[in-house]
Amino acid sequence: MNQWLLWMIYALMIILPLVVCVAYLTTAERKIIGYMQLRTGPNRVGFAGVLQPIADAIKFVTKELVYPKDADWRLFVLAPQLMLVPSLLVWSVVPFSSEWVFANIDAGVLFVFAMTSLSAYGVLISGWASNSKYAMLGAMRACAQIISYEIAMGFALVGVLILSGSLNLKTIVLGQSGGLFNWYWLPLLPMFMVYWICAIAETNRAPFDVAEGESELVAGFHVEYSGMMFAVFFIAEYANMIFISVFTTLMFFGGWLSPFEGIPLLGSLPIPGIFWLLGKASFFIFLYLWMRASFPRYRYDQLMSLGWKQLIPVALVWIPVVSVMRLLEWV
Amino acid sequence: MNIGAVIATLLFFLIITWLVIGSEQLKRYLLVDFLKGLGVTGRAFWRRKITQHYPDEGEELPISPRFKGALALRRYENGEERCIACKLCESICPALAITIEAEERADGARKTTRFDIDTFKCINCGLCEEACPVDSIVCTDEMHYSILQRGDNILAKDQLLMIGDMYEDRIQHNLREDNDG
């Protein structure tokens, strides 16, 4: 019994900070994009807008839940949960430092892939259950995109698996020890670029957010959702963004390892590993927002041709190259 | 890790790709334009923000002399109202916000007995100002007004003339600005 209590406390120790991060990520997004467009972003609630996410949350909770006429309400309620639960579950295998990991399972990468693929069901079911042609079309677009880019993303990660020889996230990170140039981004540079582009498409973020398309469509698959049910989609999307950033750090940028490892003075600084992990992940989250502020949306056929005709071939070429490098023991 | 060998491999494939697809295509794969785009927004991130924090600061926003604000009726310098009850504004008003009734005054002049503007209907398009042959009905540049009670929304003739008297200086100033510029 005590063991269960402990697990629940551990789970809350991950989920609560995550939800706070999601709330503040929405404000950070509006602020950063505003700054890049020479605006100031939200600055009314609290000092310079620091209480904005709380105001947003209160608004979401007090809004009415609208069920569309003839919607299949069981599936309609199930869909947001199918989005949220996997996006929280993936966090269970993340090693925050060499000791801090909730479930140190051997097939960690596989688990992550299984869970991120589950979100495709949430998208499809929400579109189907809404009984709306716009939601259905949006769901099909989003789903096709998620499935297509998952393939290129999987190929890009094969390189990491070749180099580390393990599916365990902790082993993968420890395999990168030895400073900035021992991380996997250098031998896997083309794959990292493929991976990052896929990661953005996978989370349906700009410039690949055709499923949502704020300025063209209204919302895509979650168009019929309101109030807290919409907020659940929102939390899932942003939790996925944060997770992908952390996952990129684990796969290509040495997780909790210090970039100064091996350098005499800097390498021995007593900085906790979680600082490095969150610092690196923050950069990738910033990159998400930075790219959203910079690039126009892809047309849908361009998006598909990029995924299938450019990214997958690049990843496929680099897999044998990495294998040979591994065989010659260069990496 | 053999860093030299890894970098040599990367460079080798870079050159091979360059030979196969040429420098124009290679630019795409190296994400050159992508990084340029990020550079533009990255620089903008640190630039001074141009937002005016109205109404905290900048109470006096720059206003065009053609700004279409609250409507008003004007008078001549001798105090006689300009309106000749031709009803051109009433007929051109796309929102049907103007209602005019007219009679002959004791001295034979044709004047309005009723001139109402329904501010709930009015869309501030300024067509009435364009239609008016005697520059009687005009748009002032006043934007700080609001109607709080149902029933207050009908501006009658005396109210419109009062607004015109209050803003006569600014109306004339804006007309001068507009004609000179």
PDB file of C-alpha atoms in Angstrom, chain A residues 30-41 293, chain B residues 40-53:
ATOM      1  CA  ARG A  30       2.199  35.018 -26.697  1.00  0.00           C
ATOM      2  CA  LYS A  31       4.951  37.158 -25.169  1.00  0.00           C
ATOM      3  CA  ILE A  32       7.764  35.850 -27.371  1.00  0.00           C
ATOM      4  CA  ILE A  33       5.780  35.977 -30.596  1.00  0.00           C
ATOM      5  CA  GLY A  34       4.629  39.453 -29.622  1.00  0.00           C
ATOM      6  CA  TYR A  35       8.220  40.571 -29.051  1.00  0.00           C
ATOM      7  CA  MET A  36       9.241  39.195 -32.428  1.00  0.00           C
ATOM      8  CA  GLN A  37       6.451  41.220 -34.041  1.00  0.00           C
ATOM      9  CA  LEU A  38       7.505  44.398 -32.166  1.00  0.00           C
ATOM     10  CA  ARG A  39       4.506  44.119 -29.854  1.00  0.00           C
ATOM     11  CA  THR A  40       4.607  43.626 -26.090  1.00  0.00           C
ATOM     12  CA  GLY A  41       2.174  40.720 -25.763  1.00  0.00           C
ATOM     13  CA  ALA A 293       6.920  33.570 -35.327  1.00  0.00           C
TER      14      ALA A 293
ATOM     15  CA  VAL B  40      15.134  38.395 -38.933  1.00  0.00           C
ATOM     16  CA  THR B  41      12.778  37.512 -36.097  1.00  0.00           C
ATOM     17  CA  GLY B  42      15.701  37.005 -33.720  1.00  0.00           C
ATOM     18  CA  ARG B  43      16.852  40.567 -34.299  1.00  0.00           C
ATOM     19  CA  ALA B  44      13.290  41.894 -33.992  1.00  0.00           C
ATOM     20  CA  PHE B  45      13.049  40.190 -30.593  1.00  0.00           C
ATOM     21  CA  TRP B  46      15.586  42.645 -29.145  1.00  0.00           C
ATOM     22  CA  ARG B  47      14.331  45.762 -30.948  1.00  0.00           C
ATOM     23  CA  ARG B  48      12.387  48.479 -29.141  1.00  0.00           C
ATOM     24  CA  LYS B  49       8.658  47.709 -29.067  1.00  0.00           C
ATOM     25  CA  ILE B  50       6.402  50.183 -30.849  1.00  0.00           C
ATOM     26  CA  THR B  51       3.205  49.409 -28.929  1.00  0.00           C
ATOM     27  CA  GLN B  52       1.512  52.540 -27.535  1.00  0.00           C
ATOM     28  CA  HIS B  53       0.074  51.689 -24.160  1.00  0.00           C
TER      29      HIS B  53
END
